[in-house]
Structure formats: structure tokens, C-alpha cells
PDB file of C-alpha atoms in Angstrom:
ATOM      1  CA  UNK A   1      61.130 123.254 105.182  1.00  0.00           C
ATOM      2  CA  UNK A   2      63.614 126.234 105.597  1.00  0.00           C
ATOM      3  CA  UNK A   3      64.685 124.780 108.801  1.00  0.00           C
ATOM      4  CA  UNK A   4      65.068 121.233 107.269  1.00  0.00           C
ATOM      5  CA  UNK A   5      67.675 122.364 104.377  1.00  0.00           C
ATOM      6  CA  UNK A   6      69.270 124.357 106.894  1.00  0.00           C
ATOM      7  CA  UNK A   7      70.313 121.687 108.179  1.00  0.00           C
ATOM      8  CA  UNK A   8      71.332 119.134 105.580  1.00  0.00           C
ATOM      9  CA  UNK A   9      73.161 122.163 104.157  1.00  0.00           C
ATOM     10  CA  UNK A  10      75.464 121.837 107.562  1.00  0.00           C
ATOM     11  CA  UNK A  11      75.444 118.612 107.836  1.00  0.00           C
ATOM     12  CA  UNK A  12      76.973 118.649 104.676  1.00  0.00           C
ATOM     13  CA  UNK A  13      78.956 121.614 104.965  1.00  0.00           C
ATOM     14  CA  UNK A  14      80.476 119.444 108.381  1.00  0.00           C
ATOM     15  CA  UNK A  15      81.162 116.064 106.106  1.00  0.00           C
ATOM     16  CA  UNK A  16      83.164 118.077 103.403  1.00  0.00           C
ATOM     17  CA  UNK A  17      85.068 118.979 106.475  1.00  0.00           C
ATOM     18  CA  UNK A  18      86.062 116.497 107.674  1.00  0.00           C
ATOM     19  CA  UNK A  19      86.796 114.515 104.781  1.00  0.00           C
ATOM     20  CA  UNK A  20      89.033 117.372 104.097  1.00  0.00           C
ATOM     21  CA  UNK A  21      90.905 117.414 107.169  1.00  0.00           C
ATOM     22  CA  UNK A  22      91.462 113.649 107.082  1.00  0.00           C
ATOM     23  CA  UNK A  23      92.777 113.495 103.367  1.00  0.00           C
ATOM     24  CA  UNK A  24      94.846 116.605 102.534  1.00  0.00           C
ATOM     25  CA  UNK A  25      97.318 115.630 104.918  1.00  0.00           C
ATOM     26  CA  UNK A  26      98.087 112.303 102.999  1.00  0.00           C
ATOM     27  CA  UNK A  27      97.860 114.039  99.868  1.00  0.00           C
ATOM     28  CA  UNK A  28     100.272 116.530 101.514  1.00  0.00           C
ATOM     29  CA  UNK A  29     102.795 114.242 102.464  1.00  0.00           C
ATOM     30  CA  UNK A  30     103.206 112.313  99.232  1.00  0.00           C
ATOM     31  CA  UNK A  31     103.363 115.619  97.245  1.00  0.00           C
ATOM     32  CA  UNK A  32     106.789 116.827  99.469  1.00  0.00           C
ATOM     33  CA  UNK A  33     108.054 113.244  99.411  1.00  0.00           C
ATOM     34  CA  UNK A  34     107.550 113.136  95.669  1.00  0.00           C
ATOM     35  CA  UNK A  35     109.734 116.258  95.496  1.00  0.00           C
ATOM     36  CA  UNK A  36     112.471 115.231  98.185  1.00  0.00           C
ATOM     37  CA  UNK A  37     112.803 111.943  96.180  1.00  0.00           C
ATOM     38  CA  UNK A  38     113.108 114.332  92.628  1.00  0.00           C
ATOM     39  CA  UNK A  39     116.061 116.592  94.455  1.00  0.00           C
ATOM     40  CA  UNK A  40     117.681 113.457  95.739  1.00  0.00           C
ATOM     41  CA  UNK A  41     117.605 112.117  92.122  1.00  0.00           C
ATOM     42  CA  UNK A  42     118.564 115.165  90.590  1.00  0.00           C
ATOM     43  CA  UNK A  43     121.041 116.070  93.016  1.00  0.00           C
ATOM     44  CA  UNK A  44     122.795 112.496  92.779  1.00  0.00           C
ATOM     45  CA  UNK A  45     123.278 111.945  89.344  1.00  0.00           C
ATOM     46  CA  UNK A  46     126.568 113.218  89.241  1.00  0.00           C
ATOM     47  CA  UNK A  47     128.089 112.789  92.389  1.00  0.00           C
ATOM     48  CA  UNK A  48     129.469 109.529  94.099  1.00  0.00           C
ATOM     49  CA  UNK A  49     126.550 109.079  96.909  1.00  0.00           C
ATOM     50  CA  UNK A  50     126.239 105.403  97.516  1.00  0.00           C
ATOM     51  CA  UNK A  51     122.835 103.710  96.729  1.00  0.00           C
ATOM     52  CA  UNK A  52     122.312 102.758 100.615  1.00  0.00           C
ATOM     53  CA  UNK A  53     122.872 107.059 101.776  1.00  0.00           C
ATOM     54  CA  UNK A  54     120.111 107.816  99.008  1.00  0.00           C
ATOM     55  CA  UNK A  55     118.310 105.085 100.522  1.00  0.00           C
ATOM     56  CA  UNK A  56     118.787 106.536 104.459  1.00  0.00           C
ATOM     57  CA  UNK A  57     118.219 110.232 103.118  1.00  0.00           C
ATOM     58  CA  UNK A  58     114.881 109.003 101.288  1.00  0.00           C
ATOM     59  CA  UNK A  59     113.788 107.299 104.291  1.00  0.00           C
ATOM     60  CA  UNK A  60     114.194 109.664 106.921  1.00  0.00           C
ATOM     61  CA  UNK A  61     112.247 111.787 104.922  1.00  0.00           C
ATOM     62  CA  UNK A  62     109.680 109.257 105.106  1.00  0.00           C
ATOM     63  CA  UNK A  63     109.356 109.309 108.765  1.00  0.00           C
ATOM     64  CA  UNK A  64     110.056 113.089 108.736  1.00  0.00           C
ATOM     65  CA  UNK A  65     106.571 113.044 106.924  1.00  0.00           C
ATOM     66  CA  UNK A  66     104.879 110.402 108.721  1.00  0.00           C
ATOM     67  CA  UNK A  67     104.681 108.125 105.508  1.00  0.00           C
ATOM     68  CA  UNK A  68     103.937 104.387 106.016  1.00  0.00           C
ATOM     69  CA  UNK A  69     107.327 102.808 104.771  1.00  0.00           C
ATOM     70  CA  UNK A  70     109.822 100.536 105.908  1.00  0.00           C
ATOM     71  CA  UNK A  71     113.554 100.937 104.563  1.00  0.00           C
ATOM     72  CA  UNK A  72     113.869  98.590 102.901  1.00  0.00           C
ATOM     73  CA  UNK A  73     110.192 100.000 100.675  1.00  0.00           C
ATOM     74  CA  UNK A  74     112.496 102.639  99.329  1.00  0.00           C
ATOM     75  CA  UNK A  75     113.931 101.211  95.911  1.00  0.00           C
ATOM     76  CA  UNK A  76     116.817 103.049  94.440  1.00  0.00           C
ATOM     77  CA  UNK A  77     119.048 102.246  91.511  1.00  0.00           C
ATOM     78  CA  UNK A  78     121.955 103.246  90.061  1.00  0.00           C
ATOM     79  CA  UNK A  79     123.156 102.219  86.343  1.00  0.00           C
ATOM     80  CA  UNK A  80     126.292 104.197  85.259  1.00  0.00           C
ATOM     81  CA  UNK A  81     125.070 107.979  85.581  1.00  0.00           C
ATOM     82  CA  UNK A  82     121.564 107.625  85.874  1.00  0.00           C
ATOM     83  CA  UNK A  83     119.465 107.126  89.219  1.00  0.00           C
ATOM     84  CA  UNK A  84     116.010 105.881  89.593  1.00  0.00           C
ATOM     85  CA  UNK A  85     113.991 105.858  93.470  1.00  0.00           C
ATOM     86  CA  UNK A  86     111.007 104.858  93.707  1.00  0.00           C
ATOM     87  CA  UNK A  87     108.455 103.329  96.497  1.00  0.00           C
ATOM     88  CA  UNK A  88     105.093 101.823  97.023  1.00  0.00           C
ATOM     89  CA  UNK A  89     102.398 102.753  99.557  1.00  0.00           C
ATOM     90  CA  UNK A  90      99.165 102.864 100.864  1.00  0.00           C
ATOM     91  CA  UNK A  91      97.622 105.179 103.472  1.00  0.00           C
ATOM     92  CA  UNK A  92      94.530 103.681 105.262  1.00  0.00           C
ATOM     93  CA  UNK A  93      91.997 106.628 105.897  1.00  0.00           C
ATOM     94  CA  UNK A  94      89.129 106.372 108.736  1.00  0.00           C
ATOM     95  CA  UNK A  95      86.141 108.702 107.132  1.00  0.00           C
ATOM     96  CA  UNK A  96      82.723 108.449 108.725  1.00  0.00           C
ATOM     97  CA  UNK A  97      80.972 105.366 106.872  1.00  0.00           C
ATOM     98  CA  UNK A  98      83.373 104.825 104.525  1.00  0.00           C
ATOM     99  CA  UNK A  99      87.083 103.784 105.215  1.00  0.00           C
ATOM    100  CA  UNK A 100      89.264 104.417 102.422  1.00  0.00           C
ATOM    101  CA  UNK A 101      92.890 103.273 101.131  1.00  0.00           C
ATOM    102  CA  UNK A 102      95.041 105.624  99.313  1.00  0.00           C
ATOM    103  CA  UNK A 103      97.653 104.213  96.864  1.00  0.00           C
ATOM    104  CA  UNK A 104     100.723 106.164  96.327  1.00  0.00           C
ATOM    105  CA  UNK A 105     103.816 105.436  93.981  1.00  0.00           C
ATOM    106  CA  UNK A 106     106.033 108.590  94.063  1.00  0.00           C
ATOM    107  CA  UNK A 107     109.251 108.120  91.889  1.00  0.00           C
ATOM    108  CA  UNK A 108     111.822 109.787  89.849  1.00  0.00           C
ATOM    109  CA  UNK A 109     114.550 108.822  87.660  1.00  0.00           C
ATOM    110  CA  UNK A 110     117.430 111.253  86.148  1.00  0.00           C
ATOM    111  CA  UNK A 111     119.292 110.204  83.006  1.00  0.00           C
ATOM    112  CA  UNK A 112     122.417 112.078  82.483  1.00  0.00           C
ATOM    113  CA  UNK A 113     123.106 112.949  78.808  1.00  0.00           C
TER     114      UNK A 113
END
């Protein structure tokens, strides 16, 4: 009985470790991308940087982080001194016996007062 319990315990630990190794990188990349989007919106509220330049900056960050988006999925809107940046993407993760699609929606809107 103790042997069976030990085997199940080891299997459980291995399954949790595999899930962590596969799920943490997409969430960490999203965290990094959200930080970059927030910085870009904040820093460009008062600068004359164009919408296309901001889009290129975010798209390059997406490529750097291996985020599966196209340049057209990066939305940038400037209205006066207000800058909004957002995008939606999905990452497919194949967990053993359970494939998962993770949906992410990083965004930031910065207004000048």
C-alpha cells in the first residue's frame, strides 16, 4: 500500500511539474507584454511618436517574446493626448491528455489631464 501511494505521489508531482513548465511561459510573456504596452502608452502620451511607430514597437516586443500575433492585431489609437493600445491573442498549450487555449487581452489607455 505504501508503494502504491508513493507511485501515485510521484506521478502527481510529475504531472504538476509538466503543467507548470508548459503554462508559466505564456503567462510570463503576457506579463512582459502588458508591461511594455503600459510603458509605451505612458511614455507616448505627450510625444509626437506616430501610431505606426508605436504599433511597430509593440509588434517587435511581441516577436521578441514569441507572442503569436500579426502586426495587424496590434491596435493603437491616439485621440488628442490620449493613447490606447490593445491586442487579443490565443496561445495553444498541449498538456498531456488535455489541450488548452489560453486567451490574453493585454491593453493600456493613458489620458492626459
